[in-house]
Amino acid sequence: MKKMNIITRSISGAVYVGLLVGAVLSGGIWLILLTSLLAMIGVYEFLSMTSEGKLPRFASALDMSAAVMLQVAAGSLLVGKHQSFATLITVYLLLIVARVVIQLYANHRNPVHSMARSMMSQMYVALPLALLIILYYITSPHLVLALLIFIWVNDTGAFCVGCTMGRHKLFERISPKKTWEGFWGGMLACVIAAIVMRGCFGQYYGMLSYCEIGMFGVLISVFATFGDLVESQIKRTCGVKDSGKLIPGHGGILDRIDSLLLVVPASLIYIHFFC
């Protein structure tokens, strides 16, 4: 049974990674479709986790529609439809306004909490995924691919070092298994991967110096850890183990993209102001 679980987890993980890498390398409509799917499911999982009682169908449908519309708006820049951006953003804002207005007619015991969850789902899930498209648009598919690789390398390094050498708890109140040793191990692995990629694939990463790409690795390691901790705090507060059951052996979509949700905004700031 345990062996079967490991096989299932490995296969589902490989499929997830394959879809993500394929969409990044293909770009265009494929990246838009993937981020739209991730945004829609991620928003649903967030609302399901945090909802008090039964999830309101119409309100949650508006939230998911708004999340998808934000991806389409960002994607319009990616596919060269710049003139459509303002129209699509306007539609997104109209959906947000509609969501707030319908709360006046909803029979909910705490309307403020309901609206706060909706707005948080946009800020926490939909916006970072849209910013991933923007980052792709202003840089290159290779930099976005490097970002994903650094996240995975950081997670692997932190896990391996934490399991073998971990003694001192990083944030025991939120994530008892994380250790400082694992954190530094993940960061070191991330920086090494960044330097190796710069040296071996200079044709793709030549726009960044060794120092800049090394600092990029450090930044991703730090904010990937923060992203994981933020989602762990949300799940612990809501009393759930996983955000969902969509990916066998891995949980939900939010369990897979939690690091990405903070890494993308931080990376966009770093690339814009420091590179």
Short mmCIF file of C-alpha atoms in Angstrom, two decimals:
data_model
loop_
_atom_site.label_atom_id
_atom_site.label_comp_id
_atom_site.label_asym_id
_atom_site.label_seq_id
_atom_site.Cartn_x
_atom_site.Cartn_y
_atom_site.Cartn_z
CA MET A 1 0.00 0.00 0.00
CA LYS A 2 2.80 2.39 0.90
CA LYS A 3 4.65 1.54 -2.30
CA MET A 4 1.48 2.22 -4.29
CA ASN A 5 1.10 5.63 -2.60
CA ILE A 6 4.68 6.52 -3.50
CA ILE A 7 4.12 5.51 -7.13
CA THR A 8 0.86 7.48 -7.31
CA ARG A 9 2.52 10.53 -5.76
CA SER A 10 5.44 10.30 -8.17
CA ILE A 11 3.23 9.98 -11.25
CA SER A 12 0.89 12.81 -10.27
CA GLY A 13 3.86 15.00 -9.38
CA ALA A 14 5.53 14.28 -12.72
CA VAL A 15 2.33 15.11 -14.61
CA TYR A 16 1.97 18.39 -12.69
CA VAL A 17 5.59 19.39 -13.36
CA GLY A 18 5.26 18.37 -17.02
CA LEU A 19 2.17 20.52 -17.51
CA LEU A 20 3.79 23.50 -15.84
CA VAL A 21 7.06 23.27 -17.76
CA GLY A 22 5.22 22.59 -21.02
CA ALA A 23 3.00 25.65 -20.59
CA VAL A 24 5.98 27.88 -19.72
CA LEU A 25 8.02 26.74 -22.72
CA SER A 26 5.02 26.95 -25.07
CA GLY A 27 3.89 30.33 -23.76
CA GLY A 28 1.01 32.26 -25.29
CA ILE A 29 -2.44 30.72 -24.95
CA TRP A 30 -1.09 27.63 -23.14
CA LEU A 31 0.31 29.67 -20.26
CA ILE A 32 -2.93 31.66 -20.06
CA LEU A 33 -4.99 28.48 -19.98
CA LEU A 34 -2.81 26.96 -17.26
CA THR A 35 -2.82 30.03 -14.99
CA SER A 36 -6.58 30.38 -15.53
CA LEU A 37 -7.13 26.78 -14.46
CA LEU A 38 -4.83 27.16 -11.46
CA ALA A 39 -6.52 30.43 -10.47
CA MET A 40 -10.03 29.02 -10.74
CA ILE A 41 -9.25 25.89 -8.73
CA GLY A 42 -7.03 27.75 -6.26
CA VAL A 43 -9.74 30.32 -5.51
CA TYR A 44 -12.28 27.54 -5.04
CA GLU A 45 -9.97 25.69 -2.63
CA PHE A 46 -9.27 28.86 -0.67
CA LEU A 47 -12.96 29.69 -0.35
CA SER A 48 -13.78 26.09 0.60
CA MET A 49 -11.12 26.07 3.32
CA THR A 50 -12.08 29.39 4.84
CA SER A 51 -15.85 29.35 4.36
CA GLU A 52 -18.13 29.20 7.39
CA GLY A 53 -20.56 26.48 6.44
CA LYS A 54 -21.85 25.85 2.94
CA LEU A 55 -20.06 27.67 0.13
CA PRO A 56 -22.39 30.17 -1.62
CA ARG A 57 -22.61 29.03 -5.24
CA PHE A 58 -23.25 32.32 -7.02
CA ALA A 59 -20.74 34.31 -4.98
CA SER A 60 -18.01 31.69 -5.39
CA ALA A 61 -18.76 31.47 -9.13
CA LEU A 62 -18.20 35.23 -9.38
CA ASP A 63 -14.93 34.93 -7.47
CA MET A 64 -13.66 32.17 -9.77
CA SER A 65 -14.83 34.03 -12.88
CA ALA A 66 -13.02 37.16 -11.73
CA ALA A 67 -9.83 35.16 -11.12
CA VAL A 68 -9.96 33.73 -14.65
CA MET A 69 -10.71 37.15 -16.15
CA LEU A 70 -7.61 38.59 -14.47
CA GLN A 71 -5.48 35.89 -16.12
CA VAL A 72 -7.05 36.62 -19.50
CA ALA A 73 -6.43 40.35 -19.04
CA ALA A 74 -2.75 39.77 -18.24
CA GLY A 75 -2.54 37.24 -21.06
CA SER A 76 -3.81 39.77 -23.59
CA LEU A 77 -0.42 41.47 -23.29
CA LEU A 78 1.34 38.17 -23.82
CA VAL A 79 -0.44 37.38 -27.09
CA GLY A 80 -0.12 40.90 -28.46
CA LYS A 81 -3.71 42.04 -27.89
CA HIS A 82 -2.66 45.18 -26.04
CA GLN A 83 -5.77 47.08 -27.06
CA SER A 84 -7.93 44.51 -25.25
CA PHE A 85 -6.17 44.89 -21.90
CA ALA A 86 -8.19 47.90 -20.69
CA THR A 87 -11.49 46.26 -21.67
CA LEU A 88 -10.64 42.98 -19.93
CA ILE A 89 -9.48 44.73 -16.77
CA THR A 90 -12.74 46.69 -16.78
CA VAL A 91 -14.71 43.43 -16.96
CA TYR A 92 -12.62 42.11 -14.06
CA LEU A 93 -13.41 45.19 -11.97
CA LEU A 94 -17.11 44.88 -12.81
CA LEU A 95 -17.07 41.31 -11.52
CA ILE A 96 -15.42 42.49 -8.29
CA VAL A 97 -18.04 45.24 -7.88
CA ALA A 98 -20.83 42.73 -8.57
CA ARG A 99 -19.42 40.41 -5.93
CA VAL A 100 -19.50 43.17 -3.32
CA VAL A 101 -23.01 44.28 -4.27
CA ILE A 102 -24.59 40.81 -4.15
CA GLN A 103 -23.38 40.49 -0.57
CA LEU A 104 -26.12 43.03 0.30
CA TYR A 105 -28.70 40.49 -0.78
CA ALA A 106 -27.04 37.39 0.66
CA ASN A 107 -28.35 35.92 3.88
CA HIS A 108 -25.03 35.45 5.62
CA ARG A 109 -24.40 35.66 9.34
CA ASN A 110 -21.14 37.57 8.82
CA PRO A 111 -21.12 39.46 5.49
CA VAL A 112 -17.83 41.20 6.29
CA HIS A 113 -16.05 37.86 6.63
CA SER A 114 -17.62 36.64 3.40
CA MET A 115 -16.47 39.68 1.41
CA ALA A 116 -13.04 39.56 3.04
CA ARG A 117 -12.58 35.94 1.95
CA SER A 118 -13.55 36.85 -1.62
CA MET A 119 -11.12 39.77 -1.81
CA MET A 120 -8.37 37.72 -0.16
CA SER A 121 -8.84 34.97 -2.73
CA GLN A 122 -8.16 37.53 -5.47
CA MET A 123 -5.11 39.02 -3.77
CA TYR A 124 -3.62 35.76 -2.51
CA VAL A 125 -4.31 33.45 -5.48
CA ALA A 126 -5.46 35.26 -8.63
CA LEU A 127 -3.14 38.27 -8.57
CA PRO A 128 0.19 36.39 -8.18
CA LEU A 129 -0.74 34.05 -11.04
CA ALA A 130 -1.55 37.03 -13.26
CA LEU A 131 1.77 38.57 -12.25
CA LEU A 132 3.47 35.36 -13.40
CA ILE A 133 2.18 36.14 -16.90
CA ILE A 134 3.43 39.74 -16.57
CA LEU A 135 6.85 38.48 -15.43
CA TYR A 136 6.91 36.16 -18.44
CA TYR A 137 5.94 39.06 -20.70
CA ILE A 138 8.65 41.49 -19.51
CA THR A 139 11.47 38.93 -19.17
CA SER A 140 11.61 35.55 -20.92
CA PRO A 141 10.28 32.00 -20.66
CA HIS A 142 13.74 30.87 -19.53
CA LEU A 143 13.72 33.16 -16.50
CA VAL A 144 10.26 31.93 -15.47
CA LEU A 145 11.44 28.35 -15.95
CA ALA A 146 14.49 29.12 -13.77
CA LEU A 147 12.14 30.51 -11.12
CA LEU A 148 10.19 27.25 -11.06
CA ILE A 149 13.36 25.15 -10.99
CA PHE A 150 14.75 27.18 -8.08
CA ILE A 151 11.54 26.62 -6.11
CA TRP A 152 11.73 22.85 -6.68
CA VAL A 153 15.47 22.77 -5.90
CA ASN A 154 14.89 24.76 -2.73
CA ASP A 155 12.14 22.39 -1.60
CA THR A 156 14.30 19.34 -2.33
CA GLY A 157 17.37 20.77 -0.61
CA ALA A 158 15.38 21.85 2.43
CA PHE A 159 13.75 18.42 2.69
CA CYS A 160 16.99 16.45 2.36
CA VAL A 161 19.03 18.57 4.75
CA GLY A 162 16.13 18.96 7.19
CA CYS A 163 15.54 15.19 7.35
CA THR A 164 19.21 14.35 7.89
CA MET A 165 20.53 17.29 9.93
CA GLY A 166 17.48 19.24 11.13
CA ARG A 167 17.56 20.07 14.84
CA HIS A 168 16.42 23.64 15.36
CA LYS A 169 12.79 24.48 14.54
CA LEU A 170 12.22 27.28 12.05
CA PHE A 171 8.58 28.10 12.83
CA GLU A 172 7.26 25.40 15.15
CA ARG A 173 3.96 27.17 15.84
CA ILE A 174 2.96 26.94 12.17
CA SER A 175 5.07 24.17 10.62
CA PRO A 176 6.65 21.83 13.20
CA LYS A 177 8.70 19.89 10.63
CA LYS A 178 10.60 22.85 9.17
CA THR A 179 14.08 23.49 10.57
CA TRP A 180 16.70 26.18 10.24
CA GLU A 181 19.13 23.58 8.89
CA GLY A 182 16.64 22.69 6.17
CA PHE A 183 16.12 26.36 5.36
CA TRP A 184 19.84 27.05 4.90
CA GLY A 185 20.26 23.78 2.99
CA GLY A 186 17.51 24.75 0.58
CA MET A 187 19.01 28.20 0.09
CA LEU A 188 22.49 26.79 -0.59
CA ALA A 189 21.05 24.34 -3.13
CA CYS A 190 19.15 27.19 -4.77
CA VAL A 191 22.23 29.41 -5.08
CA ILE A 192 24.33 26.55 -6.47
CA ALA A 193 21.62 25.79 -9.03
CA ALA A 194 21.50 29.48 -10.01
CA ILE A 195 25.25 29.69 -10.55
CA VAL A 196 25.32 26.41 -12.50
CA MET A 197 22.49 27.59 -14.76
CA ARG A 198 24.26 30.91 -15.36
CA GLY A 199 27.49 29.13 -16.24
CA CYS A 200 26.02 26.36 -18.39
CA PHE A 201 23.23 28.30 -20.09
CA GLY A 202 24.72 31.75 -20.50
CA GLN A 203 22.85 32.22 -23.77
CA TYR A 204 19.60 32.30 -21.78
CA TYR A 205 20.72 33.96 -18.55
CA GLY A 206 23.49 36.22 -19.77
CA MET A 207 21.40 39.30 -18.93
CA LEU A 208 22.05 38.53 -15.25
CA SER A 209 25.49 38.58 -13.66
CA TYR A 210 26.55 35.73 -11.37
CA CYS A 211 25.86 37.99 -8.39
CA GLU A 212 22.39 38.95 -9.66
CA ILE A 213 21.29 35.40 -10.40
CA GLY A 214 22.77 34.22 -7.09
CA MET A 215 20.75 36.86 -5.24
CA PHE A 216 17.74 35.78 -7.30
CA GLY A 217 18.23 32.28 -5.91
CA VAL A 218 18.43 33.64 -2.35
CA LEU A 219 15.26 35.68 -2.85
CA ILE A 220 13.35 32.69 -4.22
CA SER A 221 14.49 30.50 -1.33
CA VAL A 222 13.33 33.05 1.25
CA PHE A 223 9.95 33.79 -0.29
CA ALA A 224 9.26 30.16 -1.23
CA THR A 225 9.63 29.38 2.49
CA PHE A 226 7.37 32.30 3.42
CA GLY A 227 4.79 31.15 0.87
CA ASP A 228 4.78 27.64 2.32
CA LEU A 229 4.43 29.02 5.85
CA VAL A 230 1.56 31.32 4.88
CA GLU A 231 -0.45 28.46 3.42
CA SER A 232 0.39 26.28 6.44
CA GLN A 233 -0.95 29.03 8.69
CA ILE A 234 -4.17 29.23 6.67
CA LYS A 235 -4.67 25.46 6.80
CA ARG A 236 -3.85 25.28 10.51
CA THR A 237 -6.28 28.10 11.25
CA CYS A 238 -9.00 26.38 9.22
CA GLY A 239 -8.25 22.98 10.73
CA VAL A 240 -7.49 21.16 7.46
CA LYS A 241 -4.52 19.02 6.43
CA ASP A 242 -4.59 19.76 2.68
CA SER A 243 -6.20 22.47 0.60
CA GLY A 244 -7.92 19.80 -1.51
CA LYS A 245 -7.65 16.32 -2.97
CA LEU A 246 -7.19 17.07 -6.65
CA ILE A 247 -3.60 15.80 -6.99
CA PRO A 248 -3.20 12.25 -5.63
CA GLY A 249 -0.55 12.13 -2.92
CA HIS A 250 0.00 15.89 -2.98
CA GLY A 251 -3.29 17.43 -1.86
CA GLY A 252 -4.80 20.40 -3.65
CA ILE A 253 -3.58 23.01 -6.11
CA LEU A 254 -2.76 25.48 -3.34
CA ASP A 255 -0.53 22.87 -1.73
CA ARG A 256 1.51 22.84 -4.95
CA ILE A 257 1.62 26.56 -5.77
CA ASP A 258 1.85 28.01 -2.24
CA SER A 259 5.53 28.95 -2.67
CA LEU A 260 4.89 30.42 -6.11
CA LEU A 261 2.25 32.81 -4.78
CA LEU A 262 4.83 34.87 -2.86
CA VAL A 263 7.85 34.17 -5.06
CA VAL A 264 6.30 35.75 -8.16
CA PRO A 265 5.56 39.23 -6.70
CA ALA A 266 8.95 39.30 -4.96
CA SER A 267 10.72 38.26 -8.19
CA LEU A 268 8.90 40.90 -10.21
CA ILE A 269 10.04 43.60 -7.77
CA TYR A 270 13.61 42.29 -7.80
CA ILE A 271 13.86 42.07 -11.58
CA HIS A 272 12.29 45.51 -12.10
CA PHE A 273 14.32 47.46 -9.56
CA PHE A 274 17.62 45.60 -9.20
CA CYS A 275 18.40 43.93 -12.53
#
